[in-house]
Amino acid sequence: MSLNFESLVAEYYRPLYQFAFSLTQVEAEACDLTQQTFYIWATKGHQLRDETKVKSWLFTTLHREFLETRRRQTRFPQYELSQVEAELPTLSPARVNQLDSPQVLQSLAQVDQVYQAPVALFYLEDYSYKEIAEILDVPMGTVKSRIARGIAQLHKLLAPPSPTGQPSKDSRG
Amino acid sequence: MDSTQAKEILLLYREGIDRPDDPEFAEALALAKRDPELGDWLQQEQAAQKVLRAKFKEIGVPEGLKEQILSERRVHTNLGFRKKAAFAVAAIALALLLLSIFTTLDLFPNREDKHFSGFRTRMVRTAVGLYPKMDLETSDLSRIHDFLAQRGHGDYALPSPLARTAGTGCKVLTWQGHPVSMVCLNSGGTTPQTKPDLFLFVMNENFVPDPSAANPSEIVQVSTLATLGWKQNGKLYLLGALGTSAREIQNSVAANLKQL
């Protein structure tokens, strides 16, 4: 593999960190995950034969490392989804514009953990669902349902509180 | 497909990323064009998703992260190099040590001369250089004979000049995988009496390809020992003598052998 380590870092450290931060919400953890990913690349990257897969390899590795650290901390349930709730909350662009990036990520952190990585990849990268499925090592149908479910939860969390104190179902502004 | 099902599908549709002609999206998008309410929802949803995507991409990267990754890489590389270098140095040192030990002890059996001369050289080194601990230490030659006989090595004959000396001990050695009896004697000219100055080695003559090289009319100096070899009744003998007194006895042995 003729890829230069420095150019690889220059190209991918930012999106990898953003993905890591969207998963951990903690800067130090995100830095560690990003560094660990490149360290693994430095030691095992030569095993990758297809250079076009470098980016997805890095994201896959980072996600695995994240899962590994979480597995050590606590085992979270892996359950499958049925379908997205019938009534999807609608989120207005104006409402989203009121929020800053940390607030969005704080809301993502409240989404069920199993949905967080698919949703983060959905927003951060222009991957196809097939590629996201490969990165997360789950079937494509599962990825789609997790993203849909995760977006629905995120929308609910981002929607402005209703007068009763609960997030509104329709926050169209 | 109804409006709710279309929303579920269109929630995953990313304009500019996903193909609108994908069969899964195409039908829902077509319905959104026909259904004003669904179309309005889709427009709002796409706009909100676009802003959300931008919010995600606003995640700031800590300053110096890139440099830290690169420096970590260098540290790991250096550590790796240092570990490899340390390992290489240790391996070389170990190899030299082993080579030294094997050379000193002459433990390269396959490379050793398998002829009589090789046997002679090795036995001299054993007697002079190593002088291993004896299996039995005694001055009684009968006890030495019995001890070796019990181990299947008693079929040797001491020439009469040697039979009149005192023993110091015996040991069973191996050479090229073959057993060799080592009988140590004191000529009487050295003190203490427990210190040997005559070393007799006996093994089957067929353990060397050239047993006739053990010529009793020839005394060969090897290191500090004068050596005399002969063969008798299928056995190969090698007698090493250290010092004048021992050499006198050795000469007597050689003289006796000539008469045979």
PDB file of N, CA and C in Angstrom, chain B residues 2 21 46 56-57 70 76 78 82 84 93 99 114-116 121 130 160-161 163 171 179 186 199 224 231 233 240 246:
ATOM      1  N   ASP B   2     -49.122   4.645   1.547  1.00  0.00           N
ATOM      2  CA  ASP B   2     -49.825   5.834   2.034  1.00  0.00           C
ATOM      3  C   ASP B   2     -48.809   6.881   2.502  1.00  0.00           C
ATOM      4  N   ASP B  21     -33.941   7.891  -8.278  1.00  0.00           N
ATOM      5  CA  ASP B  21     -34.544   6.823  -9.078  1.00  0.00           C
ATOM      6  C   ASP B  21     -34.409   5.457  -8.418  1.00  0.00           C
ATOM      7  N   GLN B  46     -36.327  17.966   4.515  1.00  0.00           N
ATOM      8  CA  GLN B  46     -35.050  18.057   3.799  1.00  0.00           C
ATOM      9  C   GLN B  46     -34.265  19.287   4.259  1.00  0.00           C
ATOM     10  N   PHE B  56     -23.726  18.998  12.459  1.00  0.00           N
ATOM     11  CA  PHE B  56     -22.796  17.890  12.741  1.00  0.00           C
ATOM     12  C   PHE B  56     -21.401  18.210  12.228  1.00  0.00           C
ATOM     13  N   LYS B  57     -21.393  18.808  11.028  1.00  0.00           N
ATOM     14  CA  LYS B  57     -20.083  19.077  10.422  1.00  0.00           C
ATOM     15  C   LYS B  57     -19.395  20.274  11.053  1.00  0.00           C
ATOM     16  N   LEU B  70       0.435  12.444  14.559  1.00  0.00           N
ATOM     17  CA  LEU B  70       1.686  12.213  13.841  1.00  0.00           C
ATOM     18  C   LEU B  70       2.849  11.971  14.799  1.00  0.00           C
ATOM     19  N   HIS B  76       5.654   5.677  18.417  1.00  0.00           N
ATOM     20  CA  HIS B  76       5.464   4.229  18.249  1.00  0.00           C
ATOM     21  C   HIS B  76       6.518   3.650  17.321  1.00  0.00           C
ATOM     22  N   ASN B  78       9.483   4.905  16.748  1.00  0.00           N
ATOM     23  CA  ASN B  78      10.766   4.881  17.447  1.00  0.00           C
ATOM     24  C   ASN B  78      10.821   3.760  18.469  1.00  0.00           C
ATOM     25  N   ARG B  82      13.303   0.881  18.558  1.00  0.00           N
ATOM     26  CA  ARG B  82      14.150   0.618  19.736  1.00  0.00           C
ATOM     27  C   ARG B  82      13.979  -0.811  20.229  1.00  0.00           C
ATOM     28  N   LYS B  84      13.031  -3.350  18.452  1.00  0.00           N
ATOM     29  CA  LYS B  84      13.648  -4.268  17.497  1.00  0.00           C
ATOM     30  C   LYS B  84      15.172  -4.240  17.655  1.00  0.00           C
ATOM     31  N   ALA B  93      23.940 -11.001  21.151  1.00  0.00           N
ATOM     32  CA  ALA B  93      24.714 -11.303  22.356  1.00  0.00           C
ATOM     33  C   ALA B  93      24.519 -12.762  22.760  1.00  0.00           C
ATOM     34  N   LEU B  99      27.763 -19.421  20.994  1.00  0.00           N
ATOM     35  CA  LEU B  99      28.890 -19.815  20.142  1.00  0.00           C
ATOM     36  C   LEU B  99      30.142 -20.007  20.971  1.00  0.00           C
ATOM     37  N   LYS B 114      35.525 -36.928  13.134  1.00  0.00           N
ATOM     38  CA  LYS B 114      35.062 -38.199  13.675  1.00  0.00           C
ATOM     39  C   LYS B 114      36.142 -39.283  13.629  1.00  0.00           C
ATOM     40  N   HIS B 115      37.325 -38.897  13.231  1.00  0.00           N
ATOM     41  CA  HIS B 115      38.418 -39.862  13.178  1.00  0.00           C
ATOM     42  C   HIS B 115      39.114 -39.955  14.539  1.00  0.00           C
ATOM     43  N   PHE B 116      40.093 -40.824  14.563  1.00  0.00           N
ATOM     44  CA  PHE B 116      40.811 -41.026  15.823  1.00  0.00           C
ATOM     45  C   PHE B 116      41.434 -39.721  16.342  1.00  0.00           C
ATOM     46  N   THR B 121      41.798 -35.425  20.327  1.00  0.00           N
ATOM     47  CA  THR B 121      41.731 -33.995  20.670  1.00  0.00           C
ATOM     48  C   THR B 121      40.646 -33.725  21.702  1.00  0.00           C
ATOM     49  N   LEU B 130      38.392 -29.449  30.975  1.00  0.00           N
ATOM     50  CA  LEU B 130      37.167 -29.517  31.781  1.00  0.00           C
ATOM     51  C   LEU B 130      37.360 -30.299  33.073  1.00  0.00           C
ATOM     52  N   SER B 160      50.092 -53.580  32.299  1.00  0.00           N
ATOM     53  CA  SER B 160      50.654 -53.790  33.636  1.00  0.00           C
ATOM     54  C   SER B 160      51.264 -52.536  34.262  1.00  0.00           C
ATOM     55  N   PRO B 161      51.961 -51.662  33.490  1.00  0.00           N
ATOM     56  CA  PRO B 161      52.482 -50.446  34.158  1.00  0.00           C
ATOM     57  C   PRO B 161      51.362 -49.609  34.785  1.00  0.00           C
ATOM     58  N   ALA B 163      48.424 -50.866  35.797  1.00  0.00           N
ATOM     59  CA  ALA B 163      47.790 -51.637  36.863  1.00  0.00           C
ATOM     60  C   ALA B 163      48.512 -51.460  38.186  1.00  0.00           C
ATOM     61  N   LYS B 171      34.781 -42.209  35.097  1.00  0.00           N
ATOM     62  CA  LYS B 171      33.549 -41.581  34.616  1.00  0.00           C
ATOM     63  C   LYS B 171      33.211 -42.169  33.255  1.00  0.00           C
ATOM     64  N   PRO B 179      29.575 -44.282  24.044  1.00  0.00           N
ATOM     65  CA  PRO B 179      30.110 -44.269  25.401  1.00  0.00           C
ATOM     66  C   PRO B 179      31.633 -44.434  25.430  1.00  0.00           C
ATOM     67  N   ASN B 186      46.940 -42.010  39.177  1.00  0.00           N
ATOM     68  CA  ASN B 186      48.041 -41.196  39.686  1.00  0.00           C
ATOM     69  C   ASN B 186      49.318 -42.019  39.603  1.00  0.00           C
ATOM     70  N   PHE B 199      45.524 -40.350  32.232  1.00  0.00           N
ATOM     71  CA  PHE B 199      44.103 -40.392  31.847  1.00  0.00           C
ATOM     72  C   PHE B 199      43.924 -41.444  30.759  1.00  0.00           C
ATOM     73  N   THR B 224      48.822 -30.079  26.663  1.00  0.00           N
ATOM     74  CA  THR B 224      49.823 -30.369  27.695  1.00  0.00           C
ATOM     75  C   THR B 224      49.995 -31.864  27.930  1.00  0.00           C
ATOM     76  N   LYS B 231      44.992 -50.201  19.943  1.00  0.00           N
ATOM     77  CA  LYS B 231      43.729 -50.952  19.929  1.00  0.00           C
ATOM     78  C   LYS B 231      44.020 -52.395  20.319  1.00  0.00           C
ATOM     79  N   ASN B 233      41.745 -56.121  21.217  1.00  0.00           N
ATOM     80  CA  ASN B 233      40.511 -56.900  21.422  1.00  0.00           C
ATOM     81  C   ASN B 233      39.240 -56.067  21.165  1.00  0.00           C
ATOM     82  N   GLY B 240      46.641 -40.503  28.119  1.00  0.00           N
ATOM     83  CA  GLY B 240      47.260 -39.187  28.200  1.00  0.00           C
ATOM     84  C   GLY B 240      48.112 -39.102  29.450  1.00  0.00           C
ATOM     85  N   ALA B 246      54.364 -39.400  34.912  1.00  0.00           N
ATOM     86  CA  ALA B 246      53.309 -40.042  34.119  1.00  0.00           C
ATOM     87  C   ALA B 246      53.856 -40.480  32.772  1.00  0.00           C
TER      88      ALA B 246
END
